[in-house]
Amino acid sequence: MFRNAILRPPSSSFSQGLTTADLGIPDLALAVEQHRAYCKALEQCCLTLTVLEPEPRYPDSTFIEDTAVLTSRSAILTNPGAPSRQGEVTSVGQLLGQHFSSIKTIQPPGTLDGGDICQAGDHFFIGISHRTNEDGARQLAAILEEEGYSTNLIDIRGIDMIHLKSGIAYLGDSRLILVAGMEKLGDFAGYEIVPVEVDEQYAANCVRINDYLLLAAGYPKLAARLSALGYKTIPLEMSEFQKMDGGLSCLSLRF
Ligand code: CIR
């Protein structure tokens, strides 16, 4: 059960963030509107929100998920793999200090982005990507294992994906969403796989929160499949965040 979320709206420098998407320049006003709708959806999921001030010094700071990994036992502050994003962690760490009695930190030369971490109950899939290096992934695995979780590492450097969670999501009930082709990268035995076709890949980054599932709007095949499985989905417009390589999960830290 999640009770809280931390978010940061996009700032005036949003369009200067990192991106590989060739989808044009984001419209800030529309991004702010989409972010508001996202906040409302989290409230519908019964979360209490802490909305931080926009932070123009860090154009990617709205993608706040990358700054920490939160478990029921501790908060682990990351060291984001993109140098332009490493300063985002300080203010999030200060806030998390008010909520968590145990705060740990990924140390350089380890790098790690929260978007590479997928929790599935008491198990964590940890992506090694162009942002999360092997050192960072192993540091996190050691911290989590000490806390009693199991982990396994999934190397996604060979595929065209920014973060592990661009292609995988845990739905609860031992079910995993997986983009076609990813099943051969890791050991997913024991999970029921809900496959996502490559043309709907962006929608794989969905987020189960309590009784609901947040889903990017505009992906009818996955939406139909999830409704048929009984999930109550909340579709959200994400066009402006998609232009900056961001998905649904990266807009909040949930605990
Ligand atoms: C970046 O490249 O770091 C941002 N423009 C997008 C980060 C997306 N984060 C995520 O999927 N967890």
Short mmCIF file of C-alpha atoms and ligand atoms in Angstrom, two decimals:
data_model
loop_
_atom_site.label_atom_id
_atom_site.label_comp_id
_atom_site.label_asym_id
_atom_site.label_seq_id
_atom_site.Cartn_x
_atom_site.Cartn_y
_atom_site.Cartn_z
CA MET A 1 0.00 0.00 0.00
CA PHE A 2 1.43 3.38 -1.00
CA ARG A 3 0.46 6.45 1.02
CA ASN A 4 2.71 9.27 -0.17
CA ALA A 5 4.24 10.72 -3.31
CA ILE A 6 6.82 13.40 -3.96
CA LEU A 7 6.71 15.34 -7.22
CA ARG A 8 8.31 18.34 -8.86
CA PRO A 9 6.50 20.16 -11.69
CA PRO A 10 8.43 20.95 -14.87
CA SER A 11 10.24 24.30 -14.73
CA SER A 12 10.92 27.09 -17.23
CA SER A 13 14.08 25.23 -18.38
CA PHE A 14 12.20 21.95 -19.06
CA SER A 15 12.88 21.94 -22.80
CA GLN A 16 16.64 22.14 -22.16
CA GLY A 17 16.73 18.71 -20.55
CA LEU A 18 18.31 15.59 -22.00
CA THR A 19 16.49 13.75 -24.74
CA THR A 20 17.03 11.27 -27.54
CA ALA A 21 13.41 11.44 -28.73
CA ASP A 22 12.88 13.12 -32.04
CA LEU A 23 9.41 14.40 -31.19
CA GLY A 24 9.94 18.16 -31.15
CA ILE A 25 10.24 20.78 -28.44
CA PRO A 26 7.89 20.33 -25.48
CA ASP A 27 5.21 22.92 -24.76
CA LEU A 28 5.78 24.00 -21.15
CA ALA A 29 2.19 25.09 -20.47
CA LEU A 30 0.89 21.76 -21.72
CA ALA A 31 3.53 19.87 -19.71
CA VAL A 32 2.41 21.72 -16.57
CA GLU A 33 -1.21 20.82 -17.34
CA GLN A 34 -0.30 17.16 -17.90
CA HIS A 35 1.65 17.20 -14.64
CA ARG A 36 -1.40 18.57 -12.82
CA ALA A 37 -3.55 15.77 -14.22
CA TYR A 38 -0.90 13.28 -13.05
CA CYS A 39 -1.06 14.79 -9.53
CA LYS A 40 -4.85 14.45 -9.54
CA ALA A 41 -4.54 10.80 -10.57
CA LEU A 42 -2.20 10.15 -7.64
CA GLU A 43 -4.76 11.74 -5.33
CA GLN A 44 -7.41 9.46 -6.82
CA CYS A 45 -5.10 6.59 -5.78
CA CYS A 46 -5.36 7.94 -2.20
CA LEU A 47 -1.80 9.30 -1.98
CA THR A 48 -0.82 12.37 0.00
CA LEU A 49 1.32 14.57 -2.23
CA THR A 50 4.34 16.70 -1.50
CA VAL A 51 4.84 18.95 -4.51
CA LEU A 52 8.26 20.61 -4.56
CA GLU A 53 8.99 23.94 -6.21
CA PRO A 54 10.03 23.75 -9.88
CA GLU A 55 13.82 23.80 -10.15
CA PRO A 56 15.03 25.63 -13.29
CA ARG A 57 18.71 24.93 -12.47
CA TYR A 58 17.97 21.29 -13.28
CA PRO A 59 15.87 20.94 -16.46
CA ASP A 60 15.26 17.20 -15.88
CA SER A 61 14.31 17.55 -12.22
CA THR A 62 10.63 16.84 -12.87
CA PHE A 63 11.78 13.22 -13.50
CA ILE A 64 12.21 12.90 -9.75
CA GLU A 65 12.05 9.10 -9.63
CA ASP A 66 15.66 8.96 -10.77
CA THR A 67 16.95 10.57 -7.56
CA ALA A 68 16.03 7.86 -5.05
CA VAL A 69 14.97 4.27 -4.49
CA LEU A 70 12.41 3.93 -1.72
CA THR A 71 11.62 0.74 0.13
CA SER A 72 9.54 0.14 3.24
CA ARG A 73 12.84 -0.10 5.10
CA SER A 74 14.93 2.81 3.82
CA ALA A 75 15.50 5.56 1.29
CA ILE A 76 18.51 5.10 -0.96
CA LEU A 77 19.71 8.29 -2.62
CA THR A 78 21.08 7.69 -6.09
CA ASN A 79 23.98 9.15 -8.02
CA PRO A 80 22.34 9.79 -11.42
CA GLY A 81 24.33 8.69 -14.42
CA ALA A 82 23.93 11.97 -16.30
CA PRO A 83 26.31 14.56 -14.76
CA SER A 84 23.77 17.35 -15.41
CA ARG A 85 21.34 15.56 -13.07
CA GLN A 86 23.54 14.75 -10.10
CA GLY A 87 22.66 18.00 -8.26
CA GLU A 88 18.99 17.02 -8.21
CA VAL A 89 19.54 14.61 -5.35
CA THR A 90 20.39 17.07 -2.54
CA SER A 91 16.97 18.67 -2.06
CA VAL A 92 15.15 15.35 -2.44
CA GLY A 93 17.47 13.83 0.18
CA GLN A 94 16.64 16.63 2.63
CA LEU A 95 12.94 15.99 2.22
CA LEU A 96 13.27 12.21 2.48
CA GLY A 97 15.15 12.72 5.76
CA GLN A 98 11.81 13.87 7.22
CA HIS A 99 10.09 10.61 6.21
CA PHE A 100 12.73 7.88 6.53
CA SER A 101 14.87 7.05 9.56
CA SER A 102 17.39 5.22 7.39
CA ILE A 103 18.95 7.05 4.44
CA LYS A 104 21.66 5.39 2.38
CA THR A 105 23.57 6.69 -0.63
CA ILE A 106 25.02 5.26 -3.83
CA GLN A 107 28.67 6.33 -3.86
CA PRO A 108 30.78 7.28 -6.90
CA PRO A 109 32.15 5.84 -9.07
CA GLY A 110 28.81 4.02 -8.86
CA THR A 111 25.99 5.67 -10.78
CA LEU A 112 22.34 4.74 -10.59
CA ASP A 113 19.02 6.14 -11.82
CA GLY A 114 15.78 5.23 -10.06
CA GLY A 115 14.25 4.51 -13.47
CA ASP A 116 16.44 1.41 -13.67
CA ILE A 117 14.93 -0.13 -10.56
CA CYS A 118 11.76 -2.21 -10.69
CA GLN A 119 10.38 -3.55 -7.42
CA ALA A 120 8.23 -6.67 -7.63
CA GLY A 121 7.11 -7.43 -4.09
CA ASP A 122 10.21 -8.50 -2.16
CA HIS A 123 12.29 -8.73 -5.30
CA PHE A 124 14.11 -5.98 -7.17
CA PHE A 125 15.13 -6.06 -10.82
CA ILE A 126 18.09 -3.71 -11.23
CA GLY A 127 18.94 -2.50 -14.71
CA ILE A 128 22.48 -1.85 -15.88
CA SER A 129 22.06 0.84 -18.51
CA HIS A 130 23.90 3.78 -19.99
CA ARG A 131 22.92 5.62 -16.77
CA THR A 132 23.28 2.92 -14.09
CA ASN A 133 26.72 1.34 -14.11
CA GLU A 134 27.71 -2.03 -12.75
CA ASP A 135 29.23 -0.51 -9.62
CA GLY A 136 26.04 1.41 -8.79
CA ALA A 137 23.88 -1.62 -9.51
CA ARG A 138 26.00 -3.81 -7.21
CA GLN A 139 25.99 -1.21 -4.42
CA LEU A 140 22.19 -1.11 -4.56
CA ALA A 141 21.92 -4.90 -4.68
CA ALA A 142 24.10 -5.16 -1.55
CA ILE A 143 21.98 -2.60 0.33
CA LEU A 144 18.72 -4.29 -0.66
CA GLU A 145 19.97 -7.78 0.15
CA GLU A 146 21.06 -6.57 3.58
CA GLU A 147 17.47 -5.37 4.04
CA GLY A 148 16.17 -8.85 3.18
CA TYR A 149 15.18 -8.34 -0.47
CA SER A 150 16.31 -10.50 -3.36
CA THR A 151 17.73 -8.87 -6.48
CA ASN A 152 18.88 -9.61 -9.95
CA LEU A 153 20.71 -7.51 -12.47
CA ILE A 154 19.49 -7.05 -16.03
CA ASP A 155 21.87 -5.60 -18.58
CA ILE A 156 19.93 -3.45 -21.07
CA ARG A 157 22.91 -1.72 -22.67
CA GLY A 158 22.42 -3.71 -25.85
CA ILE A 159 18.89 -2.49 -26.48
CA ASP A 160 17.52 0.92 -27.33
CA MET A 161 16.02 1.85 -23.98
CA ILE A 162 16.96 4.63 -21.59
CA HIS A 163 15.98 2.82 -18.40
CA LEU A 164 14.94 -0.68 -17.38
CA LYS A 165 11.45 0.56 -16.55
CA SER A 166 11.04 1.82 -20.11
CA GLY A 167 10.34 -1.84 -20.84
CA ILE A 168 9.11 -3.49 -17.67
CA ALA A 169 6.52 -2.80 -14.97
CA TYR A 170 5.27 -4.83 -12.04
CA LEU A 171 1.50 -5.05 -11.87
CA GLY A 172 1.23 -6.92 -8.57
CA ASP A 173 -0.23 -10.44 -8.42
CA SER A 174 3.09 -11.89 -9.79
CA ARG A 175 2.41 -10.22 -13.13
CA LEU A 176 4.98 -8.33 -15.15
CA ILE A 177 4.54 -6.14 -18.18
CA LEU A 178 7.40 -6.78 -20.57
CA VAL A 179 8.21 -5.25 -23.93
CA ALA A 180 8.65 -7.87 -26.64
CA GLY A 181 12.28 -9.00 -26.79
CA MET A 182 13.09 -8.28 -23.14
CA GLU A 183 12.15 -11.69 -21.84
CA LYS A 184 15.51 -13.06 -22.99
CA LEU A 185 17.48 -10.48 -20.98
CA GLY A 186 16.54 -11.70 -17.53
CA ASP A 187 15.13 -14.49 -15.42
CA PHE A 188 11.40 -13.88 -15.18
CA ALA A 189 10.46 -17.40 -14.11
CA GLY A 190 7.46 -17.47 -11.79
CA TYR A 191 5.86 -14.36 -13.26
CA GLU A 192 2.90 -14.19 -15.59
CA ILE A 193 4.04 -11.99 -18.46
CA VAL A 194 1.77 -9.41 -20.05
CA PRO A 195 3.52 -8.72 -23.34
CA VAL A 196 3.64 -5.27 -24.93
CA GLU A 197 4.19 -5.03 -28.64
CA VAL A 198 7.02 -2.86 -29.87
CA ASP A 199 4.63 -0.32 -31.43
CA GLU A 200 3.18 0.31 -27.95
CA GLN A 201 6.49 0.23 -26.12
CA TYR A 202 6.05 3.64 -24.51
CA ALA A 203 2.99 2.34 -22.61
CA ALA A 204 5.03 -0.38 -20.88
CA ASN A 205 6.06 2.21 -18.33
CA CYS A 206 2.83 2.06 -16.34
CA VAL A 207 2.46 2.35 -12.59
CA ARG A 208 0.37 0.26 -10.21
CA ILE A 209 -0.68 2.35 -7.23
CA ASN A 210 -3.03 0.76 -4.72
CA ASP A 211 -6.31 -0.01 -6.55
CA TYR A 212 -5.37 1.69 -9.82
CA LEU A 213 -3.00 1.44 -12.72
CA LEU A 214 -1.72 4.63 -14.33
CA LEU A 215 -1.35 4.14 -18.06
CA ALA A 216 -0.18 6.46 -20.85
CA ALA A 217 -3.16 7.47 -23.00
CA GLY A 218 -3.23 6.42 -26.65
CA TYR A 219 -2.18 2.76 -26.51
CA PRO A 220 -5.43 0.84 -27.09
CA LYS A 221 -4.06 -2.70 -27.33
CA LEU A 222 -2.38 -2.65 -23.92
CA ALA A 223 -5.29 -0.71 -22.38
CA ALA A 224 -7.74 -3.36 -23.58
CA ARG A 225 -5.53 -6.21 -22.34
CA LEU A 226 -5.19 -4.66 -18.89
CA SER A 227 -8.91 -3.91 -18.58
CA ALA A 228 -9.65 -7.51 -19.53
CA LEU A 229 -7.36 -8.60 -16.69
CA GLY A 230 -9.50 -6.53 -14.33
CA TYR A 231 -7.24 -3.53 -13.71
CA LYS A 232 -8.83 -0.14 -13.11
CA THR A 233 -6.73 2.02 -15.40
CA ILE A 234 -6.33 5.80 -15.32
CA PRO A 235 -5.19 7.00 -18.76
CA LEU A 236 -2.90 10.03 -18.71
CA GLU A 237 -1.70 12.28 -21.52
CA MET A 238 2.09 12.20 -21.54
CA SER A 239 3.04 13.76 -24.88
CA GLU A 240 5.23 16.55 -23.48
CA PHE A 241 7.16 14.27 -21.14
CA GLN A 242 7.61 11.69 -23.88
CA LYS A 243 9.40 14.38 -25.91
CA MET A 244 11.99 14.47 -23.10
CA ASP A 245 12.30 10.67 -22.81
CA GLY A 246 10.18 10.59 -19.64
CA GLY A 247 7.50 8.08 -18.73
CA LEU A 248 4.82 7.85 -16.06
CA SER A 249 6.92 6.28 -13.33
CA CYS A 250 9.63 8.92 -13.43
CA LEU A 251 7.28 11.78 -12.46
CA SER A 252 6.98 10.70 -8.82
CA LEU A 253 8.60 8.99 -5.89
CA ARG A 254 6.04 6.80 -4.18
CA PHE A 255 6.14 5.26 -0.70
C1 CIR B 1 16.77 12.10 -18.81
O1 CIR B 1 17.25 11.85 -19.92
O2 CIR B 1 17.38 11.87 -17.78
C2 CIR B 1 15.39 12.72 -18.74
N1 CIR B 1 15.20 13.58 -19.85
C3 CIR B 1 14.34 11.64 -18.74
C4 CIR B 1 14.41 10.76 -17.54
C5 CIR B 1 13.33 9.76 -17.50
N2 CIR B 1 13.36 9.04 -16.29
C6 CIR B 1 12.84 7.84 -16.10
O3 CIR B 1 12.35 7.22 -17.04
N3 CIR B 1 12.92 7.31 -14.88
#
